[in-house]
Short mmCIF file of C-alpha atoms and ligand atoms in Angstrom, two decimals:
data_model
loop_
_atom_site.label_atom_id
_atom_site.label_comp_id
_atom_site.label_asym_id
_atom_site.label_seq_id
_atom_site.Cartn_x
_atom_site.Cartn_y
_atom_site.Cartn_z
CA MET A 450 64.23 29.05 4.22
CA ALA A 451 65.29 32.20 5.22
CA ASP A 452 66.05 33.72 2.12
CA ILE A 453 64.16 33.91 -1.66
CA SER A 454 65.57 30.87 -3.43
CA GLY A 455 64.59 28.61 -0.43
CA LEU A 456 60.77 30.27 -0.67
CA LYS A 457 61.08 29.47 -4.82
CA GLU A 458 61.49 26.05 -4.28
CA ARG A 459 59.16 25.93 -1.53
CA VAL A 460 56.43 27.73 -3.73
CA GLU A 461 57.17 24.53 -6.65
CA GLU A 462 56.63 22.03 -3.78
CA ILE A 463 53.41 23.73 -2.66
CA ARG A 464 52.04 24.02 -6.47
CA GLN A 465 52.98 20.34 -7.42
CA GLU A 466 50.94 19.38 -4.04
CA ILE A 467 47.76 20.82 -4.88
CA LEU A 468 48.11 19.74 -8.41
CA LYS A 469 48.64 15.95 -7.37
CA LYS A 470 45.59 16.73 -4.77
CA ALA A 471 43.44 18.32 -7.79
CA ASP A 472 44.10 14.95 -9.71
CA SER A 473 43.11 12.43 -7.03
CA MET A 474 40.24 14.75 -5.61
CA GLN A 475 36.85 12.69 -5.58
CA THR A 476 34.80 15.34 -3.15
CA VAL A 477 33.79 18.47 -2.60
CA ARG A 478 34.47 18.15 1.08
CA GLU A 479 38.23 17.39 0.34
CA ALA A 480 38.05 20.54 -2.22
CA TYR A 481 36.79 22.70 1.06
CA ASP A 482 39.41 20.79 3.20
CA ALA A 483 42.65 21.02 0.86
CA LYS A 484 41.73 25.06 0.52
CA ILE A 485 42.26 25.46 4.06
CA ASP A 486 44.90 23.22 4.26
CA TYR A 487 46.60 26.24 2.27
CA LEU A 488 45.03 28.85 2.66
CA ASP A 489 43.52 29.34 6.20
CA SER A 490 44.67 32.74 7.72
CA LYS A 491 46.10 30.62 11.01
CA ARG A 492 47.05 27.20 9.49
CA GLY A 493 47.49 27.61 5.77
CA LYS A 494 50.55 26.62 4.15
CA ILE A 495 50.84 29.67 1.88
CA SER A 496 49.25 32.26 5.06
CA ALA A 497 53.04 30.42 7.23
CA LEU A 498 54.96 31.27 4.09
CA MET A 499 53.48 34.88 4.67
CA LYS A 500 54.62 35.08 8.28
CA ASP A 501 57.89 33.75 7.78
CA MET A 502 58.31 37.39 5.66
CA ARG A 503 59.94 38.66 9.18
CA SER A 504 62.94 36.88 8.55
CA ILE A 505 63.77 37.77 5.32
CA PRO A 506 66.26 40.56 4.92
CA ALA A 507 65.16 43.67 3.88
CA ASP A 508 65.56 44.16 0.64
CA GLN A 509 64.57 40.82 -0.42
CA ARG A 510 60.72 41.30 1.60
CA ARG A 511 59.42 42.92 -1.76
CA GLU A 512 59.96 39.84 -4.30
CA TYR A 513 59.16 37.55 -1.13
CA GLY A 514 56.09 39.10 -0.57
CA GLN A 515 54.73 38.86 -4.44
CA THR A 516 56.08 35.86 -4.74
CA VAL A 517 53.94 34.38 -2.17
CA ASN A 518 50.98 36.62 -3.24
CA GLU A 519 51.11 34.74 -7.00
CA LEU A 520 51.04 31.47 -5.56
CA LYS A 521 47.62 32.56 -2.91
CA THR A 522 46.47 33.60 -6.27
CA TRP A 523 46.95 31.03 -8.13
CA ALA A 524 45.94 28.48 -5.35
CA ALA A 525 43.02 30.17 -4.98
CA GLU A 526 41.94 29.83 -8.56
CA ARG A 527 42.69 26.26 -8.42
CA PHE A 528 40.64 25.86 -5.42
CA SER A 529 37.71 27.69 -6.50
CA GLU A 530 38.32 25.05 -10.07
CA MET A 531 38.29 22.16 -7.70
CA ASP A 532 35.32 23.20 -5.83
CA ALA A 533 33.36 23.50 -9.13
CA ARG A 534 34.71 20.60 -10.56
CA MET A 535 33.32 18.07 -7.58
CA LYS A 536 30.32 19.88 -7.09
CA GLN A 537 29.51 18.81 -11.03
CA ARG A 538 31.26 15.37 -10.57
CA GLU A 539 28.15 14.62 -6.94
CA LEU A 540 25.86 16.29 -9.38
CA ALA A 541 25.69 13.81 -11.98
CA ALA A 542 26.96 11.25 -9.47
CA ARG A 543 23.13 12.18 -7.88
CA TYR A 544 21.82 12.40 -11.43
CA GLU A 545 23.24 8.35 -12.14
CA ALA A 546 21.85 7.33 -9.12
CA GLU A 547 18.45 8.51 -8.54
CA GLN A 548 17.62 8.12 -12.23
CA ILE A 549 13.95 7.16 -13.36
CA ASP A 550 12.77 4.75 -15.66
CA VAL A 551 9.77 6.63 -17.13
CA THR A 552 8.59 3.45 -18.84
CA LYS A 553 9.14 1.18 -16.06
CA PRO A 554 5.67 -0.72 -15.51
CA ALA A 555 4.43 0.55 -12.11
CA VAL A 556 4.18 -1.59 -9.20
CA LYS A 557 1.11 -3.42 -8.31
CA MET A 558 -1.24 -1.90 -5.92
CA HIS A 559 -3.14 -4.19 -3.36
CA PRO A 560 -5.74 -1.78 -2.03
CA GLY A 561 -7.83 -3.69 0.75
CA HIS A 562 -11.63 -4.11 -0.05
CA LEU A 563 -14.34 -5.52 2.23
CA HIS A 564 -14.91 -8.84 3.42
CA PRO A 565 -16.58 -10.73 0.84
CA VAL A 566 -19.18 -11.93 3.88
CA THR A 567 -19.52 -8.43 4.64
CA GLN A 568 -19.83 -7.14 0.74
CA VAL A 569 -23.00 -9.85 0.83
CA ARG A 570 -24.27 -8.32 3.86
CA GLU A 571 -24.02 -4.56 2.87
CA GLU A 572 -25.35 -5.60 -0.86
CA LEU A 573 -28.20 -7.70 0.82
CA ILE A 574 -29.29 -4.34 2.96
CA ASP A 575 -28.74 -2.28 -0.10
CA VAL A 576 -31.34 -4.38 -2.05
CA PHE A 577 -33.69 -5.11 0.54
CA SER A 578 -33.57 -1.18 2.33
CA SER A 579 -34.48 -0.18 -1.04
CA MET A 580 -37.76 -1.96 -0.84
CA GLY A 581 -38.64 -0.12 2.30
CA PHE A 582 -37.20 -3.17 4.86
CA GLU A 583 -35.67 -1.92 8.24
CA ILE A 584 -33.19 -3.28 9.96
CA TYR A 585 -33.24 -5.07 13.25
CA GLU A 586 -30.45 -6.49 15.31
CA GLY A 587 -31.00 -9.18 17.95
CA SER A 588 -28.76 -10.85 20.29
CA GLU A 589 -26.93 -13.80 20.11
CA VAL A 590 -27.75 -15.11 23.29
CA GLU A 591 -31.21 -16.06 23.23
CA THR A 592 -33.82 -18.22 25.21
CA ASP A 593 -35.47 -21.01 24.40
CA TYR A 594 -38.28 -19.58 24.11
CA TYR A 595 -37.21 -16.85 21.36
CA ASN A 596 -35.61 -19.69 19.49
CA PHE A 597 -37.62 -22.38 19.37
CA THR A 598 -40.95 -22.01 21.51
CA ALA A 599 -42.55 -19.04 20.08
CA LEU A 600 -41.41 -20.02 16.69
CA ASN A 601 -44.07 -22.90 16.77
CA THR A 602 -41.00 -25.40 17.92
CA PRO A 603 -41.80 -26.53 21.31
CA LYS A 604 -39.80 -28.69 23.42
CA ASP A 605 -39.48 -32.55 21.92
CA HIS A 606 -40.63 -31.22 18.33
CA PRO A 607 -39.14 -33.15 16.02
CA ALA A 608 -37.70 -29.85 14.27
CA ARG A 609 -35.51 -29.08 16.72
CA ASP A 610 -33.14 -31.85 15.39
CA MET A 611 -32.74 -30.07 12.45
CA GLN A 612 -30.59 -27.15 14.35
CA ASP A 613 -27.76 -28.48 16.71
CA THR A 614 -28.10 -26.13 19.44
CA PHE A 615 -25.37 -24.82 21.93
CA TYR A 616 -27.23 -24.84 25.17
CA LEU A 617 -25.79 -22.32 27.68
CA SER A 618 -28.25 -23.35 30.51
CA PRO A 619 -31.65 -25.41 30.26
CA GLU A 620 -32.82 -22.03 29.45
CA PHE A 621 -30.15 -20.25 27.94
CA LEU A 622 -28.80 -21.01 24.09
CA LEU A 623 -26.78 -19.50 21.22
CA ARG A 624 -29.49 -19.04 18.82
CA THR A 625 -29.80 -21.38 16.03
CA GLN A 626 -31.24 -18.81 13.59
CA THR A 627 -32.09 -15.02 13.37
CA SER A 628 -35.68 -15.89 12.89
CA SER A 629 -35.99 -15.15 16.66
CA GLY A 630 -35.58 -11.73 15.83
CA GLN A 631 -39.20 -11.96 14.23
CA ILE A 632 -40.66 -12.67 17.83
CA HIS A 633 -38.52 -9.93 19.35
CA VAL A 634 -40.35 -7.46 16.27
CA MET A 635 -43.91 -8.74 16.42
CA GLU A 636 -43.98 -8.28 20.13
CA ASN A 637 -43.01 -4.89 20.42
CA LYS A 638 -44.27 -3.43 17.06
CA LYS A 639 -47.75 -3.38 15.35
CA PRO A 640 -47.98 -4.53 11.45
CA PRO A 641 -47.17 -3.07 9.43
CA ILE A 642 -44.13 -4.62 9.98
CA LYS A 643 -40.77 -4.62 7.32
CA ILE A 644 -37.68 -5.70 8.85
CA LEU A 645 -34.21 -7.23 8.49
CA SER A 646 -32.32 -8.74 10.91
CA PRO A 647 -28.25 -9.55 10.19
CA GLY A 648 -26.73 -11.55 12.94
CA LYS A 649 -24.54 -14.13 13.97
CA VAL A 650 -25.90 -17.38 14.46
CA PHE A 651 -24.38 -20.85 15.96
CA ARG A 652 -25.17 -24.49 15.26
CA ALA A 653 -23.20 -27.42 16.44
CA ASP A 654 -22.33 -28.68 12.97
CA ASP A 655 -18.41 -28.29 11.01
CA ASP A 656 -17.81 -29.62 7.60
CA ALA A 657 -16.74 -28.16 4.56
CA THR A 658 -19.49 -26.41 3.71
CA HIS A 659 -20.72 -25.81 7.37
CA SER A 660 -19.22 -23.41 10.31
CA PRO A 661 -19.93 -23.85 13.95
CA MET A 662 -20.94 -19.86 13.74
CA PHE A 663 -22.12 -18.25 10.74
CA SER A 664 -24.55 -15.28 9.26
CA GLN A 665 -27.89 -15.28 8.41
CA MET A 666 -30.16 -12.15 6.89
CA GLU A 667 -33.59 -12.49 8.20
CA GLY A 668 -36.67 -10.98 6.66
CA LEU A 669 -39.68 -10.03 8.22
CA VAL A 670 -43.24 -8.64 6.39
CA VAL A 671 -46.83 -8.23 8.25
CA ASP A 672 -49.14 -6.70 6.78
CA ARG A 673 -52.52 -6.80 5.29
CA HIS A 674 -53.07 -9.65 2.48
CA ILE A 675 -49.67 -10.86 2.61
CA THR A 676 -48.97 -13.55 0.48
CA LEU A 677 -46.66 -16.19 -1.03
CA SER A 678 -46.24 -13.84 -4.12
CA ASP A 679 -44.92 -11.03 -2.74
CA LEU A 680 -42.53 -13.01 -1.48
CA LYS A 681 -41.67 -14.64 -4.84
CA GLY A 682 -41.42 -10.58 -6.09
CA MET A 683 -39.16 -9.76 -3.48
CA LEU A 684 -37.18 -12.59 -3.63
CA ASP A 685 -36.71 -12.21 -7.96
CA VAL A 686 -35.28 -8.70 -7.84
CA PHE A 687 -33.05 -10.02 -4.80
CA ALA A 688 -31.78 -12.60 -6.89
CA GLU A 689 -30.91 -10.38 -9.99
CA LYS A 690 -29.27 -7.92 -7.94
CA ILE A 691 -26.82 -10.69 -6.15
CA PHE A 692 -26.70 -13.07 -8.63
CA GLY A 693 -26.71 -10.89 -11.86
CA GLU A 694 -29.24 -10.00 -14.44
CA GLY A 695 -31.18 -12.58 -15.74
CA THR A 696 -31.21 -14.70 -12.65
CA THR A 697 -35.15 -16.31 -11.50
CA THR A 698 -36.40 -17.82 -8.94
CA ARG A 699 -38.23 -21.05 -8.24
CA LEU A 700 -39.78 -22.39 -4.78
CA ARG A 701 -40.15 -26.02 -3.75
CA PRO A 702 -42.32 -27.15 -0.63
CA SER A 703 -40.27 -27.43 2.23
CA TYR A 704 -40.64 -27.77 6.33
CA PHE A 705 -40.37 -24.97 8.68
CA PRO A 706 -42.61 -25.05 12.20
CA PHE A 707 -43.07 -21.46 11.99
CA THR A 708 -44.24 -20.88 8.24
CA GLU A 709 -46.97 -22.41 6.63
CA PRO A 710 -46.72 -23.00 3.52
CA SER A 711 -42.78 -23.17 3.64
CA VAL A 712 -40.44 -23.27 0.65
CA GLU A 713 -36.92 -23.81 -0.23
CA VAL A 714 -36.19 -21.21 -2.77
CA ASP A 715 -33.54 -21.85 -5.40
CA VAL A 716 -32.44 -19.27 -8.08
CA SER A 717 -31.35 -20.30 -11.70
CA CYS A 718 -27.61 -21.48 -12.05
CA PHE A 719 -25.88 -18.06 -12.48
CA ALA A 720 -22.55 -20.09 -13.42
CA CYS A 721 -24.16 -21.73 -16.62
CA GLY A 722 -27.39 -19.52 -17.32
CA GLY A 723 -29.59 -22.73 -15.98
CA LYS A 724 -27.97 -25.77 -18.46
CA GLY A 725 -26.69 -27.55 -16.00
CA CYS A 726 -23.13 -27.44 -14.79
CA SER A 727 -20.56 -28.59 -11.98
CA LEU A 728 -21.46 -25.70 -9.85
CA CYS A 729 -25.43 -26.53 -10.05
CA LYS A 730 -24.55 -30.44 -9.79
CA GLY A 731 -26.22 -30.66 -13.21
CA THR A 732 -29.78 -29.27 -12.46
CA GLY A 733 -29.73 -25.82 -13.66
CA TRP A 734 -30.55 -24.45 -10.06
CA ILE A 735 -28.92 -23.89 -6.49
CA GLU A 736 -30.71 -23.87 -3.07
CA VAL A 737 -30.07 -20.60 -1.51
CA LEU A 738 -32.47 -19.71 1.06
CA GLY A 739 -35.72 -20.81 3.11
CA ALA A 740 -38.64 -18.75 3.38
CA GLY A 741 -42.84 -19.04 3.90
CA VAL A 742 -45.78 -17.82 5.11
CA VAL A 743 -45.63 -16.78 8.37
CA ASN A 744 -47.45 -19.11 10.33
CA ARG A 745 -50.76 -18.69 11.83
CA LYS A 746 -49.48 -19.53 15.53
CA VAL A 747 -46.50 -17.61 15.43
CA LEU A 748 -48.63 -14.36 14.75
CA ALA A 749 -51.06 -15.27 17.58
CA ASN A 750 -47.89 -16.49 19.43
CA CYS A 751 -46.68 -12.32 19.44
CA GLY A 752 -50.33 -10.52 19.97
CA ILE A 753 -51.03 -10.60 16.02
CA ASP A 754 -54.59 -11.46 14.71
CA PRO A 755 -53.79 -14.00 11.42
CA GLU A 756 -57.61 -13.45 10.56
CA GLU A 757 -56.31 -9.34 9.94
CA TYR A 758 -53.06 -9.70 9.33
CA SER A 759 -50.69 -12.34 7.57
CA GLY A 760 -46.33 -12.62 7.03
CA LEU A 761 -44.26 -13.59 4.95
CA ALA A 762 -40.06 -14.51 5.94
CA PHE A 763 -36.87 -15.65 4.47
CA GLY A 764 -33.33 -16.59 6.12
CA ILE A 765 -30.68 -16.00 4.27
CA GLY A 766 -27.23 -17.73 4.25
CA LEU A 767 -24.53 -15.15 4.43
CA GLU A 768 -21.56 -17.26 3.79
CA ARG A 769 -23.33 -19.84 2.00
CA THR A 770 -23.83 -16.84 -0.90
CA ALA A 771 -20.70 -15.65 -0.90
CA MET A 772 -19.18 -19.13 -1.63
CA LEU A 773 -21.98 -19.00 -4.36
CA LYS A 774 -21.71 -15.96 -5.54
CA TYR A 775 -17.15 -15.82 -5.47
CA GLY A 776 -16.91 -19.83 -5.86
CA ILE A 777 -15.48 -20.54 -2.54
CA GLY A 778 -15.21 -24.05 -1.58
CA ASN A 779 -14.45 -24.38 1.50
CA ILE A 780 -16.09 -22.34 4.39
CA LYS A 781 -13.34 -21.83 6.44
CA LEU A 782 -11.57 -19.65 4.04
CA LEU A 783 -14.15 -17.54 5.17
CA PHE A 784 -12.67 -16.95 8.75
CA GLU A 785 -9.36 -18.07 8.28
CA SER A 786 -9.10 -14.18 7.56
CA ASP A 787 -5.72 -15.10 5.53
CA VAL A 788 -5.27 -11.66 3.51
CA ASN A 789 -3.38 -13.57 0.46
CA VAL A 790 -6.46 -15.79 -0.18
CA LEU A 791 -8.82 -12.83 0.89
CA ASN A 792 -7.31 -10.58 -1.74
CA GLN A 793 -8.07 -12.87 -4.93
CA ILE A 794 -11.83 -13.22 -3.27
CA GLY A 795 -14.79 -10.85 -3.76
CA ASP A 796 -15.31 -7.52 -5.69
CA GLN A 797 -11.87 -5.71 -5.40
CA THR A 798 -13.29 -2.14 -5.62
N1 LIG B 938 -34.30 -20.06 10.17
C1 LIG B 938 -34.28 -20.84 9.11
C2 LIG B 938 -33.23 -21.36 9.13
O1 LIG B 938 -32.47 -21.37 9.66
C3 LIG B 938 -34.70 -20.30 7.86
C4 LIG B 938 -35.83 -19.66 7.66
C5 LIG B 938 -36.23 -18.26 8.46
C6 LIG B 938 -37.11 -20.49 6.86
C7 LIG B 938 -37.32 -17.90 7.93
C8 LIG B 938 -38.43 -19.48 6.88
C9 LIG B 938 -38.73 -18.17 6.94
O2 LIG B 938 -32.87 -22.76 8.45
#
């Protein structure tokens, strides 16, 4: 190609090549590579033509130089066109891929919530602390004395059969009731006493409504002139706050060695309003807790003079309350920690 006519052929070839490339081009990167291929001062095919000028007869050099320069200008324009076109193309593809349908419904979020038993515990603490109760947390391992004897349930008392006990040794056991906390509090504090004691308790009991480990909330009030009507008044507030407005309570005679008189407390059925349904088994009432006036012997066991002071006590089962409140049929659902199940139970806030 050492003359001008060879150059013209070569120029035409290069133009065709570039136009062909432009047609099939897909990316900005390809546009850049193509430009380097032709215009790079060291490796470019068009730059190479310029270098060939030395071997051209002197009288043709001017035309040669002009022709190559024209090609160079033309190619530079094509490459900048290609670059702009490819940028547009990539942007359009990106817009397409990242398109958002603003009318699409949002993905449903499942924020976690407290475990239903924790919810019930916190609600109870709210209700009773608003009445001036303080929290006392006892220990899960107890002596026979605190769990039974001091609560007027000496060895061989038939009431011990009501609570199948896990003994750790003849003296130590896993507490069967938070009532053991009553004794610790009364031994250490002079009246007036108003405590709430939440905690785990243990009984060898296992079916759809019983678990070997469950939670209770004990309440104890000791002061002058405390009577059963104080208990009833407090429990009426509790019933409305926990089970809903309009819920009332009813006391039925019962027996616990550490209270006299003792009562079972029912609430009016919050599912049917008292008319009778499957939850209340047609009676209109649901049993929720045991309570009573603190037995004089228990006060005396703790060095509190029963002539001067009297007390009331109650024990609420937390799992049972959660089961009633949220309509749970099997207590095991509260212990299995299956998030799919728990997501459906309790207040979702
Ligand atoms: N401790 C009793 C029980 O577990 C409940 C109770 C507590 C009853 C306080 C009376 C007073 O069944």
